[in-house]
Amino acid sequence: PVFTPMMAGAPVWTVAQLVSEFFEVRMIDSALEINKDLDLLLVIHPKGLSELTQFAIDQYLLSGGKAMFFVDPLAEADRPQPNPENPYDVPVTSSNLEKLFTAWGISVSGTEIAADMTNAMRVQIRTDRGVEQTNYLPWMKLEKSNFNQDDFVTSELNIIALGSAGSISKNEGASVNFSPLIETSTEAMQMPAEVLQYQREPAQLLADFKSANRKFTLAARLSGKVSSAYPDGAPTADVN
């Protein structure tokens, strides 16, 4: 099953099409209870999930279910329709499940993206001197040194391209087992996602770069016992 923000009649995302070639896929827009016989729950770019659906996800995992979450501070592939009542509104292209993640002991950046000087993708730009190549910090070309070689999910990966990716971290004092799968280099920083809505000039982004001199985790495996985000039981109202 896949929770997605796709509108009715909208094209199915490529990732869902690819997964369906190898697995039986059931699309779920909302749910009060998730079937426990699932092999895996995919939650992809979950914008505006109701409280009841988040409760269903929480209970599914606490009962031993397995899931993969893909949340994004700036989903460049998400192109929502403008608000006809206010065409100047900036469309929401981010997703997060902060209530669930906090209860489980992790934080996922909702407003910042990872920028990596070492792994920045090379792009072509036009200048007064003609076409030149330069680093574009929000896009990363990650290789073996960025992958956890001790985890079967990433040990055989060679290259992954990521654009405008957020980072994930374990909260202080959390009991969850947190194993990084994909990381930036140490020559990296977090950049406000909103900057890319107004400034995509590679040269300016490079000029503003200030390394945090540490790695940022882009994907992680979580395991162990966690607390419910709903200790008092199911929410009484279905509030987005």
Coordinates of C-alpha atoms in Angstrom, one line a residue:
P1 CA 0.0 0.0 0.0
V2 CA 1.1 3.5 -0.7
F3 CA -0.1 6.7 0.9
T4 CA 0.5 9.5 -1.6
P5 CA -0.8 13.1 -2.1
M6 CA -1.7 12.4 -5.7
M7 CA -5.0 13.9 -6.8
A8 CA -7.7 11.8 -8.4
G9 CA -7.1 11.5 -12.1
A10 CA -3.4 12.6 -11.8
P11 CA -0.7 10.5 -13.3
V12 CA 0.7 7.8 -11.1
W13 CA 4.2 8.6 -9.9
T14 CA 7.1 6.7 -11.5
V15 CA 8.1 5.1 -8.2
A16 CA 4.7 3.6 -7.8
Q17 CA 4.7 2.3 -11.4
L18 CA 8.1 0.6 -10.9
V19 CA 7.2 -1.0 -7.6
S20 CA 4.0 -2.4 -9.1
E21 CA 6.1 -4.3 -11.7
F22 CA 7.6 -6.5 -9.0
F23 CA 5.0 -6.4 -6.2
E24 CA 1.3 -6.4 -5.6
V25 CA 0.5 -2.8 -4.8
R26 CA -2.7 -1.5 -3.1
M27 CA -3.1 2.3 -3.2
I28 CA -4.5 3.8 0.0
D29 CA -5.7 7.4 0.3
S30 CA -6.8 7.1 3.9
A31 CA -7.4 4.4 6.5
L32 CA -8.7 3.8 9.9
E33 CA -6.9 0.5 10.2
I34 CA -4.0 -1.0 8.1
N35 CA -4.1 -4.7 7.3
K36 CA -1.5 -6.5 9.4
D37 CA -0.8 -9.0 6.7
L38 CA 1.1 -6.5 4.5
D39 CA 4.7 -7.2 3.8
L40 CA 5.6 -3.5 3.7
L41 CA 3.9 -0.1 3.9
L42 CA 5.2 2.7 1.7
V43 CA 4.4 6.2 2.8
I44 CA 5.4 8.6 0.0
H45 CA 5.4 12.4 0.3
P46 CA 2.4 12.4 2.8
K47 CA 1.0 15.9 2.6
G48 CA -2.0 16.5 4.8
L49 CA -2.6 13.0 6.2
S50 CA -5.5 13.0 8.6
E51 CA -5.0 12.3 12.3
L52 CA -6.9 9.1 12.0
T53 CA -4.7 7.9 9.1
Q54 CA -1.6 8.8 11.1
F55 CA -3.0 6.9 14.1
A56 CA -3.5 3.9 11.8
I57 CA 0.1 4.0 10.7
D58 CA 1.3 4.4 14.3
Q59 CA -0.7 1.3 15.4
Y60 CA 0.4 -0.7 12.4
L61 CA 4.1 -0.2 13.3
L62 CA 3.6 -0.7 17.0
S63 CA 2.1 -4.1 16.2
G64 CA 5.2 -5.2 14.3
G65 CA 4.5 -3.9 10.8
K66 CA 7.3 -2.7 8.5
A67 CA 7.3 0.6 6.6
M68 CA 9.4 3.0 4.5
F69 CA 8.8 6.7 4.8
F70 CA 9.7 9.2 2.1
V71 CA 9.2 12.8 3.3
D72 CA 10.6 15.9 1.7
P73 CA 11.3 19.5 2.7
L74 CA 11.1 20.4 -1.0
A75 CA 9.6 17.9 -3.5
E76 CA 10.6 19.2 -6.9
A77 CA 8.5 16.6 -8.6
D78 CA 5.4 17.8 -6.7
R79 CA 3.7 20.5 -8.8
P80 CA 0.4 21.3 -7.2
Q81 CA -2.2 23.4 -9.0
P82 CA -2.3 27.1 -8.0
N83 CA -5.0 28.2 -5.6
P84 CA -7.6 29.8 -7.9
E85 CA -8.8 32.0 -5.0
N86 CA -5.3 33.3 -4.3
P87 CA -3.0 32.6 -7.2
Y88 CA -0.1 34.3 -5.4
D89 CA -0.1 31.7 -2.6
V90 CA 3.2 29.7 -2.6
P91 CA 2.2 26.0 -3.2
V92 CA 3.1 23.6 -0.4
T93 CA 5.7 21.1 -1.7
S94 CA 7.0 19.8 1.6
S95 CA 5.8 16.8 3.6
N96 CA 6.5 15.6 7.1
L97 CA 5.0 13.4 9.8
E98 CA 6.4 15.4 12.8
K99 CA 4.0 14.0 15.4
L100 CA 4.8 10.4 14.6
F101 CA 8.5 11.0 14.1
T102 CA 8.8 12.9 17.4
A103 CA 7.1 10.1 19.3
W104 CA 9.4 7.5 17.7
G105 CA 12.5 9.5 18.7
I106 CA 13.7 11.1 15.4
S107 CA 13.6 14.5 13.7
V108 CA 13.3 15.1 10.0
S109 CA 14.1 18.5 8.6
G110 CA 10.9 20.0 7.3
T111 CA 12.3 23.4 6.2
E112 CA 15.9 22.7 5.3
I113 CA 17.7 20.7 2.6
A114 CA 21.2 19.2 2.7
A115 CA 23.8 20.8 0.5
D116 CA 27.0 18.9 -0.1
M117 CA 30.0 20.6 -1.8
T118 CA 31.9 17.3 -2.3
N119 CA 29.0 15.5 -3.9
A120 CA 27.3 18.4 -5.6
M121 CA 26.1 17.5 -9.1
R122 CA 27.7 19.3 -12.0
V123 CA 25.3 21.3 -14.2
Q124 CA 25.7 23.5 -17.3
I125 CA 25.0 27.2 -17.0
R126 CA 25.1 30.0 -19.6
T127 CA 27.5 32.9 -18.8
D128 CA 28.9 35.8 -20.8
R129 CA 31.8 33.5 -21.7
G130 CA 29.4 30.8 -23.0
V131 CA 28.3 27.5 -21.5
E132 CA 30.2 26.5 -18.4
Q133 CA 30.0 23.7 -15.8
T134 CA 29.6 24.3 -12.1
N135 CA 28.4 22.7 -8.9
Y136 CA 24.7 22.8 -8.1
L137 CA 24.6 22.3 -4.3
P138 CA 21.0 21.1 -3.8
W139 CA 21.6 18.2 -6.2
M140 CA 23.9 15.4 -5.1
K141 CA 25.5 12.5 -6.8
L142 CA 26.3 10.0 -4.0
E143 CA 28.7 7.1 -4.3
K144 CA 29.8 4.1 -2.3
S145 CA 31.6 6.2 0.4
N146 CA 28.2 7.7 1.2
F147 CA 26.5 4.4 1.7
N148 CA 26.4 2.1 4.8
Q149 CA 28.5 -0.9 3.6
D150 CA 27.3 -3.1 6.5
D151 CA 23.6 -2.9 5.6
F152 CA 22.2 -5.2 2.8
V153 CA 20.0 -2.3 1.6
T154 CA 22.9 -0.1 0.6
S155 CA 25.9 -2.3 0.5
E156 CA 25.6 -3.0 -3.2
L157 CA 24.6 0.5 -4.3
N158 CA 27.1 2.3 -6.5
I159 CA 25.5 5.7 -7.3
I160 CA 22.3 7.5 -6.2
A161 CA 21.3 11.0 -7.4
L162 CA 19.3 13.0 -4.9
G163 CA 17.8 16.5 -5.3
S164 CA 16.8 18.9 -2.5
A165 CA 16.9 16.1 0.1
G166 CA 16.2 16.6 3.8
S167 CA 18.1 15.1 6.7
I168 CA 17.2 12.9 9.5
S169 CA 18.6 12.6 13.1
K170 CA 18.0 10.7 16.3
N171 CA 16.7 12.8 19.1
E172 CA 18.7 13.0 22.3
G173 CA 17.7 10.4 24.8
A174 CA 15.6 8.4 22.3
S175 CA 15.6 4.6 22.7
V176 CA 15.1 3.8 19.0
N177 CA 17.9 2.1 17.2
F178 CA 19.1 4.5 14.5
S179 CA 21.4 3.3 11.7
P180 CA 22.4 5.7 9.0
L181 CA 22.1 4.2 5.5
I182 CA 23.0 7.2 3.3
E183 CA 25.1 10.2 4.4
T184 CA 26.6 13.4 3.0
S185 CA 30.3 14.1 3.1
T186 CA 31.6 16.2 6.0
E187 CA 31.8 19.2 3.6
A188 CA 28.0 19.8 3.9
M189 CA 25.5 22.2 5.4
Q190 CA 21.7 22.6 5.8
M191 CA 20.2 25.2 3.5
P192 CA 16.7 26.8 3.9
A193 CA 14.4 25.1 1.4
E194 CA 12.6 28.4 0.7
V195 CA 15.8 29.8 -0.8
L196 CA 15.3 27.5 -3.8
Q197 CA 11.9 29.0 -4.4
Y198 CA 13.5 32.4 -5.1
Q199 CA 17.1 31.7 -5.8
R200 CA 18.4 28.9 -8.0
E201 CA 21.5 30.6 -9.3
P202 CA 24.3 28.1 -8.7
A203 CA 27.0 30.8 -8.3
Q204 CA 25.0 32.6 -5.5
L205 CA 24.3 29.3 -3.7
L206 CA 28.0 28.5 -3.8
A207 CA 28.9 32.0 -2.5
D208 CA 26.5 31.4 0.5
F209 CA 27.9 28.0 1.3
K210 CA 29.3 27.5 4.8
S211 CA 30.2 24.0 5.7
A212 CA 29.0 22.6 9.0
N213 CA 32.0 20.2 8.9
R214 CA 30.0 17.1 9.7
K215 CA 27.9 14.5 7.9
F216 CA 24.1 14.7 7.6
T217 CA 22.0 11.5 7.4
L218 CA 19.8 11.4 4.4
A219 CA 18.3 7.9 5.0
A220 CA 18.3 5.7 8.0
R221 CA 17.0 2.3 9.3
L222 CA 15.0 2.5 12.5
S223 CA 14.3 -0.5 14.7
G224 CA 13.5 -1.4 18.3
K225 CA 10.7 -0.4 20.7
V226 CA 9.1 3.1 20.4
S227 CA 6.3 4.9 22.1
S228 CA 3.0 5.6 20.4
A229 CA 2.2 9.1 19.2
Y230 CA -1.3 8.5 20.5
P231 CA -0.9 7.3 24.1
D232 CA -4.5 8.3 24.9
G233 CA -5.9 6.2 22.0
A234 CA -7.5 7.1 18.7
P235 CA -8.1 10.8 18.0
T236 CA -11.8 11.8 18.4
A237 CA -11.8 14.0 15.3
D238 CA -10.4 13.5 11.8
V239 CA -8.4 16.7 11.6
N240 CA -5.9 17.3 8.7

